[in-house]
C-alpha positions as MATLAB code, in Angstrom:
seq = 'XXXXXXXXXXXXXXXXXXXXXXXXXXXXXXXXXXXXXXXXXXXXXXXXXXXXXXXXXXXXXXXXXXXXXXXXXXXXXXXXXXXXXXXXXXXXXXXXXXXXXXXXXXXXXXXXXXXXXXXXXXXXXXXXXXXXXXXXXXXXXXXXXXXXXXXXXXXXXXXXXXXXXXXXXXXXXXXXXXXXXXXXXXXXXXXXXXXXXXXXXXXXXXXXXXXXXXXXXXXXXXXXXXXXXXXXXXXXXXXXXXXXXXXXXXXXXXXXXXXXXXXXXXXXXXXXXXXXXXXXXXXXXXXXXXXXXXXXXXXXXXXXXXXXXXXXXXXXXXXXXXXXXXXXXXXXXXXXXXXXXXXXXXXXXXXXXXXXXXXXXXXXXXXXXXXXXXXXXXXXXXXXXXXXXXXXXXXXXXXXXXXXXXXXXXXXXXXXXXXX';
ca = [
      55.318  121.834 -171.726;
      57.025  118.367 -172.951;
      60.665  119.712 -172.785;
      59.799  121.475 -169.072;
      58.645  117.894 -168.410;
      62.083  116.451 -169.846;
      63.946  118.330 -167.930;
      61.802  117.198 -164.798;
      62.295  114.244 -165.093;
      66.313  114.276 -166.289;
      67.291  114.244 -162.422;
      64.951  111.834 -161.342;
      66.637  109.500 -164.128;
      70.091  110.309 -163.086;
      69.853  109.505 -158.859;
      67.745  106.347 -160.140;
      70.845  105.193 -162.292;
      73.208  106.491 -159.717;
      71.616  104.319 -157.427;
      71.495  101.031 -158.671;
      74.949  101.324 -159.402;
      75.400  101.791 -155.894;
      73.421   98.729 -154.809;
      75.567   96.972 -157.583;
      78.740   98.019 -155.448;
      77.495   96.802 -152.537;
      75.983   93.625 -153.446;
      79.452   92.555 -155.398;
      81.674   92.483 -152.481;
      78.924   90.760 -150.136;
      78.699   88.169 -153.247;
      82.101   87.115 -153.340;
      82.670   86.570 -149.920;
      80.013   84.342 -149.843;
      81.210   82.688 -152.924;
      84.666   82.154 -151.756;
      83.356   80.876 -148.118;
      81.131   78.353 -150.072;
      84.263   77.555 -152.143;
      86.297   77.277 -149.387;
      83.823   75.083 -147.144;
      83.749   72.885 -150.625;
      87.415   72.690 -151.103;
      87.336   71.455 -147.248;
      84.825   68.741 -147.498;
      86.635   67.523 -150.572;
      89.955   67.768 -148.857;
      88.848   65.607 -145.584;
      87.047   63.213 -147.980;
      90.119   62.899 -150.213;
      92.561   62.502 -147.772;
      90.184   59.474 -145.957;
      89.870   57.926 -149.145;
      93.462   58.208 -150.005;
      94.307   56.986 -146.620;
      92.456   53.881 -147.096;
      93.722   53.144 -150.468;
      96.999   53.497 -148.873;
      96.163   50.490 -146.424;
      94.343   48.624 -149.295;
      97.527   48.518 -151.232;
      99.771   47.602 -148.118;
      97.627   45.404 -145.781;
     100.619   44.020 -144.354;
     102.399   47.436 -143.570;
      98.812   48.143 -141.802;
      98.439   45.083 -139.616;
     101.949   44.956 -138.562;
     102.031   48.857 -137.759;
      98.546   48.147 -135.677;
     100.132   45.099 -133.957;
     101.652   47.214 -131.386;
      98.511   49.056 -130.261;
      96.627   45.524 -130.469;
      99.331   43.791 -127.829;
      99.729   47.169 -125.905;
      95.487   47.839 -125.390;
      94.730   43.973 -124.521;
      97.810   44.042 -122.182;
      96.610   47.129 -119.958;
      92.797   45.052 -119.906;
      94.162   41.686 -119.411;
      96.413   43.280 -116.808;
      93.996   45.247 -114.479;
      91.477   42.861 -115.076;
      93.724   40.009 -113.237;
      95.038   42.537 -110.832;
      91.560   43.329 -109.302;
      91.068   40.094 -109.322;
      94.122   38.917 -107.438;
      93.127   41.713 -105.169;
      90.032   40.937 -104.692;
      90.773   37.089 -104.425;
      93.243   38.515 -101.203;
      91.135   40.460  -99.506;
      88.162   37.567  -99.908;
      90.979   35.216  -98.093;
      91.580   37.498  -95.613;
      88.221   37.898  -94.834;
      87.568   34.191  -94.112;
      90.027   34.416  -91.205;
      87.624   36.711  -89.629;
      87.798   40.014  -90.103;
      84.809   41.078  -87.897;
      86.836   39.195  -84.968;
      88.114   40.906  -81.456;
      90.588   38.836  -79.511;
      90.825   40.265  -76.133;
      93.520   38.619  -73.915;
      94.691   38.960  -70.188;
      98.561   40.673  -70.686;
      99.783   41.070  -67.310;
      99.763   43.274  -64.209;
      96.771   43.263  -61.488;
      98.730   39.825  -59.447;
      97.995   39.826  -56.005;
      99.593   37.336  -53.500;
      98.711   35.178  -50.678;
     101.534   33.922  -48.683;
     103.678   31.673  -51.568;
     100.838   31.712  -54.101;
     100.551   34.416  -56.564;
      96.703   35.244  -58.005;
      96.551   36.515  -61.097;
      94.169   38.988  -62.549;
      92.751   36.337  -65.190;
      89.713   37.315  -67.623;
      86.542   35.075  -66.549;
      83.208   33.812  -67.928;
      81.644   36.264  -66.063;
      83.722   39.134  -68.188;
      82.085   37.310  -71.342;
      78.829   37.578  -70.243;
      79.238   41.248  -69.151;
      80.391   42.064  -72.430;
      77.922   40.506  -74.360;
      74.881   41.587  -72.471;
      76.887   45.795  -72.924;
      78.419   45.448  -76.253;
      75.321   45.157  -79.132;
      76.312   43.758  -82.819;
      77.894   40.693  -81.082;
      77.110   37.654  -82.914;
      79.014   35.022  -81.528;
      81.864   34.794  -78.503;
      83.908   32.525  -77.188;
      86.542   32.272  -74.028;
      89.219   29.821  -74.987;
      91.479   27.522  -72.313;
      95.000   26.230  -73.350;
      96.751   23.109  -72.322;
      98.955   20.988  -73.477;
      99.391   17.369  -73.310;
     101.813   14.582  -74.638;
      99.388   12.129  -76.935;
     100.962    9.169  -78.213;
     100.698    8.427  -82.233;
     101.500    4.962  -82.562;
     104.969    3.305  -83.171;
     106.816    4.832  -80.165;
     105.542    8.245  -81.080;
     104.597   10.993  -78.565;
     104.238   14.720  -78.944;
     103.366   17.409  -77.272;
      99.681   18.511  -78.534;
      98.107   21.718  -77.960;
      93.910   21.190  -76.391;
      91.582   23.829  -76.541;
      88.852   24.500  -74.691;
      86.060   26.246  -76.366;
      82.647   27.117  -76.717;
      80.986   25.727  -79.860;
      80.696   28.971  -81.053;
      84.333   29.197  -81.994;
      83.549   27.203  -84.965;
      81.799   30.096  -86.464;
      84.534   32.857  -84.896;
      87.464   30.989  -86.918;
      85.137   30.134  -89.478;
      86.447   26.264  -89.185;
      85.230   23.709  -91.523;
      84.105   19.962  -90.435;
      84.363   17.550  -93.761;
      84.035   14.577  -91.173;
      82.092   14.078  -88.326;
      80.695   17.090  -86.431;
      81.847   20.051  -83.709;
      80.653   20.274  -80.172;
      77.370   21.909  -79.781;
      75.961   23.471  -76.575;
      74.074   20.231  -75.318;
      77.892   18.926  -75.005;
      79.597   21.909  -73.312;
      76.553   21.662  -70.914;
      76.574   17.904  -70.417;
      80.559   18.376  -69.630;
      80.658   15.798  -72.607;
      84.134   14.272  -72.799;
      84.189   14.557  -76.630;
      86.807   15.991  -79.040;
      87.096   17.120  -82.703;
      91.013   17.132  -83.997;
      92.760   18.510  -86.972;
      93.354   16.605  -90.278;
      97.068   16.393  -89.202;
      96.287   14.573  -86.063;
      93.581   12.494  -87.636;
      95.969   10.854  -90.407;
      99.366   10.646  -88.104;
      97.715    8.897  -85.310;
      94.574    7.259  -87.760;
      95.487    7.394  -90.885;
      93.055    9.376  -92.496;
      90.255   11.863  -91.858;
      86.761    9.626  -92.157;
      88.968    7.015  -89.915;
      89.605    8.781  -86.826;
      85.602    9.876  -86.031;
      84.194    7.457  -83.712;
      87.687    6.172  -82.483;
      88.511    7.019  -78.330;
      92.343    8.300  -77.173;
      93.399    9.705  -73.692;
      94.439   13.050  -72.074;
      95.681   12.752  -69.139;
      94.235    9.082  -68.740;
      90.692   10.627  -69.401;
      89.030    8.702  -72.334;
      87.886   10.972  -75.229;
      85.605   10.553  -78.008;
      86.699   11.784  -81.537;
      83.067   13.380  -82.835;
      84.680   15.270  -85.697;
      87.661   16.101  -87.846;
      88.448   20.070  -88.513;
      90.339   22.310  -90.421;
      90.940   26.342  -90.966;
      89.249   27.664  -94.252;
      91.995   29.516  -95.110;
      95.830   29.991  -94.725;
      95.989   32.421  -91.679;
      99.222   34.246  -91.972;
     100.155   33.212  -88.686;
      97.417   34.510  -86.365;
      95.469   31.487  -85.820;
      96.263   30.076  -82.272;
      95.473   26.622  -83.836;
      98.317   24.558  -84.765;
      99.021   21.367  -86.972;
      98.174   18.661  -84.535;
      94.883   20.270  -82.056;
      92.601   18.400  -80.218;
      89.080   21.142  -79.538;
      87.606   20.222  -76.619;
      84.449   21.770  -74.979;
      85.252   24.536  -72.314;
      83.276   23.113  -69.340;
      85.546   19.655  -69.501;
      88.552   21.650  -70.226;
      87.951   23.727  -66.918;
      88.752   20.665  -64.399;
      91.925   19.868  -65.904;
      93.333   23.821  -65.351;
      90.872   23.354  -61.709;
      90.089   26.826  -62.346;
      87.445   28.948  -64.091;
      89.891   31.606  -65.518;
      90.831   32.148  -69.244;
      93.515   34.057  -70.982;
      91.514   34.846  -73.903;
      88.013   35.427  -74.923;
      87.253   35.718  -78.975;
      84.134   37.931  -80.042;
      82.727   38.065  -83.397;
      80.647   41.086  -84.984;
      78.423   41.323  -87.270;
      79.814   44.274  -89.470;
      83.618   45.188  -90.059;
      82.051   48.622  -89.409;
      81.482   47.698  -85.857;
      84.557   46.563  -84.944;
      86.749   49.968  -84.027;
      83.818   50.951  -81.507;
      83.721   47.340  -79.933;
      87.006   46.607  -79.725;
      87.278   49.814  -77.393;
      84.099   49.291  -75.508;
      85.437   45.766  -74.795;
      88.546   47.030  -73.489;
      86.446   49.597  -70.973;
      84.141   47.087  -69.367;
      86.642   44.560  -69.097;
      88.836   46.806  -67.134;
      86.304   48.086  -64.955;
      85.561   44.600  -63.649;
      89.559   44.311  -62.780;
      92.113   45.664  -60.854;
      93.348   48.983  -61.725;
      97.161   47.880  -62.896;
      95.713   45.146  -64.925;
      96.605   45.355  -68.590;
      94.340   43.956  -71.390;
      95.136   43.849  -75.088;
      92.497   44.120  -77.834;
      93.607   43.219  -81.244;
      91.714   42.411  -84.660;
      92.791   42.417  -88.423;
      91.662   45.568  -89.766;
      95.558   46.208  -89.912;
      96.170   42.860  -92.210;
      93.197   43.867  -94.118;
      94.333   47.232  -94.426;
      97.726   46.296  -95.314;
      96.843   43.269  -98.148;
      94.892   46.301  -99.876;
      97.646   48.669  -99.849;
     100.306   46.319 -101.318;
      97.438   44.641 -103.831;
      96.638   48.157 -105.219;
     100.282   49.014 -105.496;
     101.235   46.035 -107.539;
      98.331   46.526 -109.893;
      99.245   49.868 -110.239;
     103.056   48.627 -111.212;
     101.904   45.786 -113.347;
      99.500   48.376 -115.172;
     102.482   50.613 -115.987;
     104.373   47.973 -116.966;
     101.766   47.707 -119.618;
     101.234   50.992 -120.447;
     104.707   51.433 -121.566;
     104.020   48.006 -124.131;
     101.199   50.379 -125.477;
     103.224   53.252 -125.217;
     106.306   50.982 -127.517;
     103.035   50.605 -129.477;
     102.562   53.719 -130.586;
     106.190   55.118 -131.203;
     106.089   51.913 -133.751;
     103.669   53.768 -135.672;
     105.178   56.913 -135.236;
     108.554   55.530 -136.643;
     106.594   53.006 -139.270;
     104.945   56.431 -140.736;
     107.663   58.638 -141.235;
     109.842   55.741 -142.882;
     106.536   56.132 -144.875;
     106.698   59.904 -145.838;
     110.308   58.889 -147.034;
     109.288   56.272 -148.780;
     106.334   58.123 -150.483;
     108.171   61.409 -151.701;
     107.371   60.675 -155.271;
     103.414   60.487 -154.102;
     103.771   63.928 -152.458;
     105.218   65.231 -155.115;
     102.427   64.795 -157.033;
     100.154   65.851 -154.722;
     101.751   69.240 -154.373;
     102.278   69.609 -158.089;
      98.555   69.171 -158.413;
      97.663   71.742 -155.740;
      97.889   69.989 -152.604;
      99.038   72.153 -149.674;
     101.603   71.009 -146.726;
      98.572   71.013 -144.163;
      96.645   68.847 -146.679;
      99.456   66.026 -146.440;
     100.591   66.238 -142.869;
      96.556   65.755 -142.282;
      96.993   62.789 -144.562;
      99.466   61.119 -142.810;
      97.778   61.807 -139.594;
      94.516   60.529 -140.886;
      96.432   56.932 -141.299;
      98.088   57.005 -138.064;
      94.405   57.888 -136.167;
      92.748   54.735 -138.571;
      96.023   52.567 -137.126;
      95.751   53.375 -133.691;
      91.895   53.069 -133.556;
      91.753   50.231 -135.391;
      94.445   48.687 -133.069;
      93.320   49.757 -130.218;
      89.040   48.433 -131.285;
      90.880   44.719 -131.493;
      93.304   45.264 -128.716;
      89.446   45.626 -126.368;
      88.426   43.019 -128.097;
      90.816   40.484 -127.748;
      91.327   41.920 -123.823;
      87.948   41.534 -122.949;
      86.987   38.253 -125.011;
      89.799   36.115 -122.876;
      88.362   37.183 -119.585;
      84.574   36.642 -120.491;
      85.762   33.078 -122.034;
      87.574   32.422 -118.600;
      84.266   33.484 -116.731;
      81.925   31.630 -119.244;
      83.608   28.460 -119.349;
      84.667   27.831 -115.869;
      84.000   28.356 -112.193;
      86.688   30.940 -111.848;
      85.010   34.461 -110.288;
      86.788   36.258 -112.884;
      86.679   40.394 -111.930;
      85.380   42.315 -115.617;
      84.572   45.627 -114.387;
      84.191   48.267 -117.078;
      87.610   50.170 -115.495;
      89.997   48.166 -118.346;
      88.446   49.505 -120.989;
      88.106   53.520 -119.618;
      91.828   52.767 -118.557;
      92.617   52.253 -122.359;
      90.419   54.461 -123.826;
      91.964   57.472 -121.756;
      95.487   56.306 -122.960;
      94.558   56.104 -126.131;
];
């Protein structure tokens, strides 16, 4: 009974045995590829943490090496800042001058064509006061407007001297059209264009050639045409005009309904309009230019013209010269970084004992190119960290300690970190 039950069991025994040994078979293969990932993933994290602590004791024993090699990217990254950062300034500092002229200003003026004649006298097709009203009252987002008369007169300046001096008649809203400024004095207001008050506000220049100086000349009485005049104010433009200002160095302003009887007519060659958005001033300038031709002869010809072009123009060339001035820069940074490039492999020469060594004690070629790599990425980054930081601190000093609208937009710094 026993031995039938031995020999029972005998198989049972032998598949049980068989199979653990199979398991065993299994199991060893899945074991050491797990043992040689973990080794491997070991060997890694000891490389990368060898090769950043080598690379540091490489700087430690040659700081001098270090901060010359990082000079480079130091100039090169606060260059590019320091250089945008002015050049949006500079453009915005042109456009801001520009602006003051008067951007949101129309001139319309009378150009020719229209004339009709009466026996020997010719009539020209002249813009009126009338044609200002009509565009006001069709035309909305007009702030201010103003027609403009000129004449010219020979005023004497003391000593002998006499020149020929432009007048203008105006409105007193011209002084916010040109954007004028009055240190001295004051500029005609409505209750003297309506009182046909025979007052007058002059420019600086004429003020000190004929007075002296500016405060001097308000209160003081001279004649056009033998008509007495009283100086109520001294003038000047708030900003260079690049020419398209109709006011010139020595201008006497005068209000329009006294400057009317000395032409004996109520025409004007040109009438000034002011908006009040830029954004308004392509659909104005051609409205103006319909109604005003609708009120006149057929033939006449009227020209519209503003300084959207100038504006236009000052932003194209400002852009393009940042652009240059930032490549300029770029290549310093660019200098920069063949400096390390050439600083490191005089480097690998001069550390061929040291790697050596390294591959004598197992180190593989990837493990030392990633060496030498890991010191030029500290170099440049740590360059390029002070490079911000010097390129940044000199325009927020400049902004901190003076008056100067300095521009610090956060551009600079994207600008460098995409080079870098």
């Amino acid at each position: 009974m026993a031995h039938r039950i031995e020999n029972a069991m005998g198989p049972v025994s032998t598949i049980s045995e068989s199979t653990e040994q199979t398991a065993k078979q299994i199991a060893q293969p899945l074991t050491n590829h797990r043992f040689q990932q973990t080794l491997l993933s070991a060997r890694r994290t000891m490389v990368w943490s060898e090769i950043l602590k080598i690379a540091l004791d490489s700087f430690r024993a040659s700081k001098l090496r270090f901060a010359l090699t990082a000079l480079g990217m130091v100039i090169g990254t606060a260059s590019v800042i320091l250089v945008v950062t002015i050049g949006m300034t500079g453009k915005q500092f042109i456009l801001n001058e520009i602006q003051k002229i008067g951007t949101n200003e129309i001139f319309l003026e009378y150009a020719g064509g229209g004339a009709a004649s009466s026996g020997n006298d010719v009539y020209n097709d002249y813009l009126t006061r009338d044609d200002e009203k009509a565009v006001v009252a069709q035309v909305p987002g007009i702030m201010y407007s103003s027609p403009i008369i000129e004449m010219h007169d020979r005023i004497s300046f003391g000593g002998g001297v006499v020149k020929d001096t432009l007048v203008l008649g105006v409105s007193p809203a011209y002084q916010q059209i040109r954007n004028l400024l009055v240190p001295y004095g004051r500029f005609i207001d409505d209750i003297d264009d309506a009182q046909h008050e025979r007052v007058a506000v002059v420019t600086e220049t004429f003020a000190k050639l004929r007075y002296g100086s500016d405060d001097a000349a308000v209160g003081r009485e001279f004649s056009i045409s033998g008509i007495p005049f009283l100086i109520i104010g001294v003038f000047k433009e708030s900003v260079t005009d690049f020419g398209q200002s109709e006011i010139a160095e020595e201008t006497i302003v005068v209000p329009i309904s006294v400057a009317r009887y000395f032409r004996g007519t109520e025409d004007v060659k040109e009438i000034y309009f002011s908006m009040g958005s830029m954004a308004d001033v392509p659909d104005a300038t051609r409205e103006i230019k319909r109604i005003v031709g609708s009120r006149h002869r057929r033939n006449s010809v009227y020209n519209t013209q503003d300084l959207r072009d100038v504006l236009h123009v000052a932003d194209t060339v400002s852009s393009i010269l940042t652009a240059v001035l930032v490549l300029v820069s770029a290549v310093t940074l660019a200098v920069g970084g063949v400096g390390i490039m050439n600083i490191m492999l005089a480097t690998v020469r001069s550390r061929i004992r040291e790697i050596g060594i390294r591959k004598a004690m197992g180190a593989t070629r990837r493990e030392i190119r990633l060496q030498f790599l890991a010191e030029a990425t500290i170099i440049s980054l740590a360059g390029g960290v002070v490079g911000c930081i010097i390129g940044l601190s000199l325009p927020l000093s400049v902004r901190f300690f003076t008056d100067y609208p300095l521009l610090i937009p956060g551009m600079p710094a994207s600008v460098t970190t995409a080079i870098l």
